[in-house]
Structures are given as C-alpha cells and as structure tokens.
PDB file of C-alpha atoms in Angstrom:
ATOM      1  CA  MET A   1      27.108 112.228 103.845  1.00 86.00           C
ATOM      2  CA  GLN A   2      30.459 110.457 104.037  1.00 92.00           C
ATOM      3  CA  GLN A   3      32.224 109.667 107.309  1.00 94.00           C
ATOM      4  CA  TYR A   4      35.744 111.058 107.771  1.00 95.00           C
ATOM      5  CA  GLU A   5      38.558 110.928 110.297  1.00 95.00           C
ATOM      6  CA  THR A   6      41.028 113.794 110.691  1.00 96.00           C
ATOM      7  CA  VAL A   7      44.208 113.805 112.745  1.00 96.00           C
ATOM      8  CA  ILE A   8      45.940 117.113 113.363  1.00 96.00           C
ATOM      9  CA  VAL A   9      49.322 117.741 114.964  1.00 96.00           C
ATOM     10  CA  LEU A  10      49.678 121.101 116.692  1.00 95.00           C
ATOM     11  CA  THR A  11      52.954 122.732 117.627  1.00 94.00           C
ATOM     12  CA  PRO A  12      54.209 121.760 121.117  1.00 93.00           C
ATOM     13  CA  LEU A  13      54.951 125.387 122.005  1.00 92.00           C
ATOM     14  CA  LEU A  14      51.266 125.990 122.773  1.00 88.00           C
ATOM     15  CA  SER A  15      49.822 125.912 126.255  1.00 88.00           C
ATOM     16  CA  GLU A  16      47.066 123.385 126.829  1.00 87.00           C
ATOM     17  CA  ASP A  17      44.409 126.100 126.804  1.00 91.00           C
ATOM     18  CA  VAL A  18      45.605 127.491 123.459  1.00 92.00           C
ATOM     19  CA  ALA A  19      45.707 123.978 121.964  1.00 91.00           C
ATOM     20  CA  LYS A  20      42.117 123.346 123.127  1.00 92.00           C
ATOM     21  CA  GLU A  21      41.053 126.697 121.664  1.00 94.00           C
ATOM     22  CA  ALA A  22      42.624 125.793 118.292  1.00 93.00           C
ATOM     23  CA  ILE A  23      40.827 122.427 118.284  1.00 94.00           C
ATOM     24  CA  ALA A  24      37.552 124.151 119.211  1.00 94.00           C
ATOM     25  CA  LYS A  25      38.040 126.501 116.243  1.00 94.00           C
ATOM     26  CA  PHE A  26      38.325 123.581 113.819  1.00 94.00           C
ATOM     27  CA  THR A  27      35.378 121.758 115.417  1.00 94.00           C
ATOM     28  CA  LYS A  28      33.319 124.929 114.986  1.00 94.00           C
ATOM     29  CA  VAL A  29      34.219 125.052 111.278  1.00 93.00           C
ATOM     30  CA  LEU A  30      32.864 121.514 110.969  1.00 93.00           C
ATOM     31  CA  THR A  31      29.635 122.037 112.906  1.00 94.00           C
ATOM     32  CA  ASP A  32      28.871 125.425 111.282  1.00 94.00           C
ATOM     33  CA  ASN A  33      29.039 123.785 107.852  1.00 92.00           C
ATOM     34  CA  GLY A  34      26.681 120.909 108.611  1.00 91.00           C
ATOM     35  CA  ALA A  35      29.021 118.213 109.919  1.00 93.00           C
ATOM     36  CA  GLU A  36      28.036 115.830 112.701  1.00 94.00           C
ATOM     37  CA  ILE A  37      30.837 115.037 115.162  1.00 94.00           C
ATOM     38  CA  VAL A  38      30.919 111.302 115.913  1.00 94.00           C
ATOM     39  CA  GLN A  39      33.905 111.264 118.276  1.00 93.00           C
ATOM     40  CA  GLU A  40      36.833 113.407 119.361  1.00 94.00           C
ATOM     41  CA  ASP A  41      39.941 111.982 120.955  1.00 93.00           C
ATOM     42  CA  ASN A  42      42.746 114.115 122.335  1.00 93.00           C
ATOM     43  CA  TRP A  43      45.956 112.078 122.239  1.00 92.00           C
ATOM     44  CA  GLY A  44      47.986 114.808 123.942  1.00 91.00           C
ATOM     45  CA  LEU A  45      51.662 115.597 123.588  1.00 92.00           C
ATOM     46  CA  ARG A  46      53.558 112.835 121.755  1.00 94.00           C
ATOM     47  CA  LYS A  47      56.935 112.347 120.138  1.00 95.00           C
ATOM     48  CA  LEU A  48      56.986 112.826 116.372  1.00 94.00           C
ATOM     49  CA  ALA A  49      58.398 110.131 114.094  1.00 93.00           C
ATOM     50  CA  TYR A  50      60.700 112.746 112.557  1.00 93.00           C
ATOM     51  CA  PRO A  51      61.369 116.426 113.291  1.00 94.00           C
ATOM     52  CA  ILE A  52      58.961 118.931 111.751  1.00 92.00           C
ATOM     53  CA  GLN A  53      60.074 122.581 111.759  1.00 91.00           C
ATOM     54  CA  LYS A  54      62.834 121.572 114.234  1.00 93.00           C
ATOM     55  CA  LYS A  55      60.256 120.241 116.707  1.00 94.00           C
ATOM     56  CA  ASN A  56      60.341 116.677 118.031  1.00 95.00           C
ATOM     57  CA  THR A  57      56.925 116.593 119.761  1.00 95.00           C
ATOM     58  CA  GLY A  58      53.399 117.741 118.968  1.00 94.00           C
ATOM     59  CA  TYR A  59      49.831 117.782 120.296  1.00 95.00           C
ATOM     60  CA  TYR A  60      47.791 115.129 118.492  1.00 95.00           C
ATOM     61  CA  HIS A  61      43.999 115.303 118.131  1.00 95.00           C
ATOM     62  CA  LEU A  62      41.682 112.914 116.262  1.00 95.00           C
ATOM     63  CA  THR A  63      38.181 113.868 115.131  1.00 95.00           C
ATOM     64  CA  GLU A  64      35.707 111.478 113.525  1.00 95.00           C
ATOM     65  CA  TYR A  65      32.714 113.095 111.801  1.00 95.00           C
ATOM     66  CA  ARG A  66      30.068 112.847 109.071  1.00 94.00           C
ATOM     67  CA  ALA A  67      30.169 115.667 106.556  1.00 94.00           C
ATOM     68  CA  PRO A  68      29.489 116.545 102.928  1.00 92.00           C
ATOM     69  CA  GLY A  69      32.551 116.124 100.714  1.00 89.00           C
ATOM     70  CA  GLU A  70      32.929 119.805  99.817  1.00 91.00           C
ATOM     71  CA  LEU A  71      33.480 120.667 103.486  1.00 93.00           C
ATOM     72  CA  ILE A  72      36.847 118.876 103.532  1.00 93.00           C
ATOM     73  CA  ASN A  73      38.436 121.511 101.281  1.00 93.00           C
ATOM     74  CA  LYS A  74      37.217 124.311 103.591  1.00 93.00           C
ATOM     75  CA  LEU A  75      38.554 122.509 106.652  1.00 93.00           C
ATOM     76  CA  GLU A  76      41.943 121.781 105.125  1.00 94.00           C
ATOM     77  CA  THR A  77      42.225 125.411 103.980  1.00 94.00           C
ATOM     78  CA  GLU A  78      41.714 126.446 107.614  1.00 93.00           C
ATOM     79  CA  PHE A  79      44.455 124.021 108.661  1.00 95.00           C
ATOM     80  CA  ARG A  80      46.877 125.487 106.108  1.00 95.00           C
ATOM     81  CA  ARG A  81      46.134 129.065 107.227  1.00 95.00           C
ATOM     82  CA  ASP A  82      46.725 128.349 110.909  1.00 93.00           C
ATOM     83  CA  GLU A  83      50.399 128.467 111.878  1.00 94.00           C
ATOM     84  CA  ARG A  84      49.733 126.326 114.978  1.00 94.00           C
ATOM     85  CA  VAL A  85      49.096 123.245 112.791  1.00 95.00           C
ATOM     86  CA  LEU A  86      52.235 121.261 111.934  1.00 95.00           C
ATOM     87  CA  ARG A  87      50.507 118.444 110.005  1.00 95.00           C
ATOM     88  CA  PHE A  88      47.038 117.114 109.274  1.00 96.00           C
ATOM     89  CA  LEU A  89      45.563 114.077 107.567  1.00 96.00           C
ATOM     90  CA  THR A  90      41.946 113.487 106.554  1.00 95.00           C
ATOM     91  CA  ILE A  91      40.749 110.020 105.595  1.00 95.00           C
ATOM     92  CA  ALA A  92      37.369 108.997 104.152  1.00 95.00           C
ATOM     93  CA  LEU A  93      36.235 105.918 106.068  1.00 93.00           C
ATOM     94  CA  ASP A  94      34.744 102.904 104.312  1.00 94.00           C
ATOM     95  CA  LYS A  95      32.149 100.609 105.900  1.00 93.00           C
ATOM     96  CA  ASN A  96      34.817  98.334 107.418  1.00 92.00           C
ATOM     97  CA  ALA A  97      36.654 101.243 109.057  1.00 91.00           C
ATOM     98  CA  ILE A  98      33.374 102.611 110.430  1.00 90.00           C
ATOM     99  CA  ALA A  99      32.525  99.201 111.914  1.00 90.00           C
ATOM    100  CA  TYR A 100      36.029  98.919 113.413  1.00 91.00           C
ATOM    101  CA  ASN A 101      35.764 102.371 115.017  1.00 90.00           C
ATOM    102  CA  GLU A 102      32.359 101.521 116.492  1.00 90.00           C
ATOM    103  CA  LYS A 103      33.780  98.329 118.029  1.00 90.00           C
ATOM    104  CA  LYS A 104      36.758 100.260 119.376  1.00 87.00           C
ATOM    105  CA  ARG A 105      34.479 102.884 120.971  1.00 85.00           C
ATOM    106  CA  SER A 106      32.350 100.191 122.619  1.00 86.00           C
ATOM    107  CA  GLY A 107      35.476  98.712 124.240  1.00 81.00           C
ATOM    108  CA  ALA A 108      35.452  95.396 122.378  1.00 78.00           C
ATOM    109  CA  PHE A 109      39.247  95.455 122.020  1.00 76.00           C
ATOM    110  CA  ASN A 110      39.981  96.304 125.665  1.00 74.00           C
ATOM    111  CA  LYS A 111      38.495  93.120 127.087  1.00 69.00           C
ATOM    112  CA  LYS A 112      40.871  90.512 128.465  1.00 67.00           C
ATOM    113  CA  PRO A 113      40.592  86.938 127.237  1.00 65.00           C
ATOM    114  CA  LYS A 114      38.813  84.611 129.684  1.00 62.00           C
ATOM    115  CA  ALA A 115      42.032  82.651 130.339  1.00 59.00           C
ATOM    116  CA  GLN A 116      43.740  85.821 131.626  1.00 59.00           C
ATOM    117  CA  GLU A 117      40.729  86.737 133.785  1.00 57.00           C
ATOM    118  CA  ALA A 118      40.726  83.263 135.399  1.00 57.00           C
ATOM    119  CA  ALA A 119      44.470  83.464 136.126  1.00 58.00           C
ATOM    120  CA  GLN A 120      44.049  86.702 138.061  1.00 60.00           C
TER     121      GLN A 120
END
C-alpha cells in the first residue's frame, strides 16, 4: 500500500458542524475501502491565494493515509460529486516525504535552538 496526502478546501459558507460532517464522510470512504488513516489535520478557515467561485476563504483539511492505488479514483470521484468541495489535491508520498512528515509529527521542527533557550 502506498502512502498519500490529500488536502481539501471546503466552501466557507458551511458551519463548522457541516464542515466536520463533510470531512467525516470522506474519511469514512477511505476507511470503508481499506485505507489506514495516519494523521488528520484541520487547518480551519484560511484565505485563498485567488478567488474560487467568488469566494476568498475556505476550510482547509489535510489527511495523510495508506491506501491501495485504486481507492484514489473513488475518493476523488466523491470530491467531484460533493458541491461543498472547492478544490482538492492528492499526492503520493515518497520515502523522503514520509520521513519528513514523521519528524514533523514528533515535533522535531518546533524545538528552539539551544542558543535561543539560553537567552530566555
């Protein structure tokens, strides 16, 4: 099984509960078809780089998971059918990206250098 990362942007007109329900729907599609969720990260409401459907903001959500390759087409079909999804992007992770994500999850990049710790 390959490891993937998917970012979806939902329309900002949704309430938080409806946005969570939409994300739960897509997570269920993954788990029902044999995917293993590695990490989910809700980025919340953010400004878009450019307007999409006359909207300047959107709810961002990142999901990292292991899944068989044929599942990606099913998932992206669900994204296209759902009018709440403005954009989505799925990326197959290589070994370097997987290692980077593991370091990021463990907090290796959030540590202050020792010189800054001594100054405080």
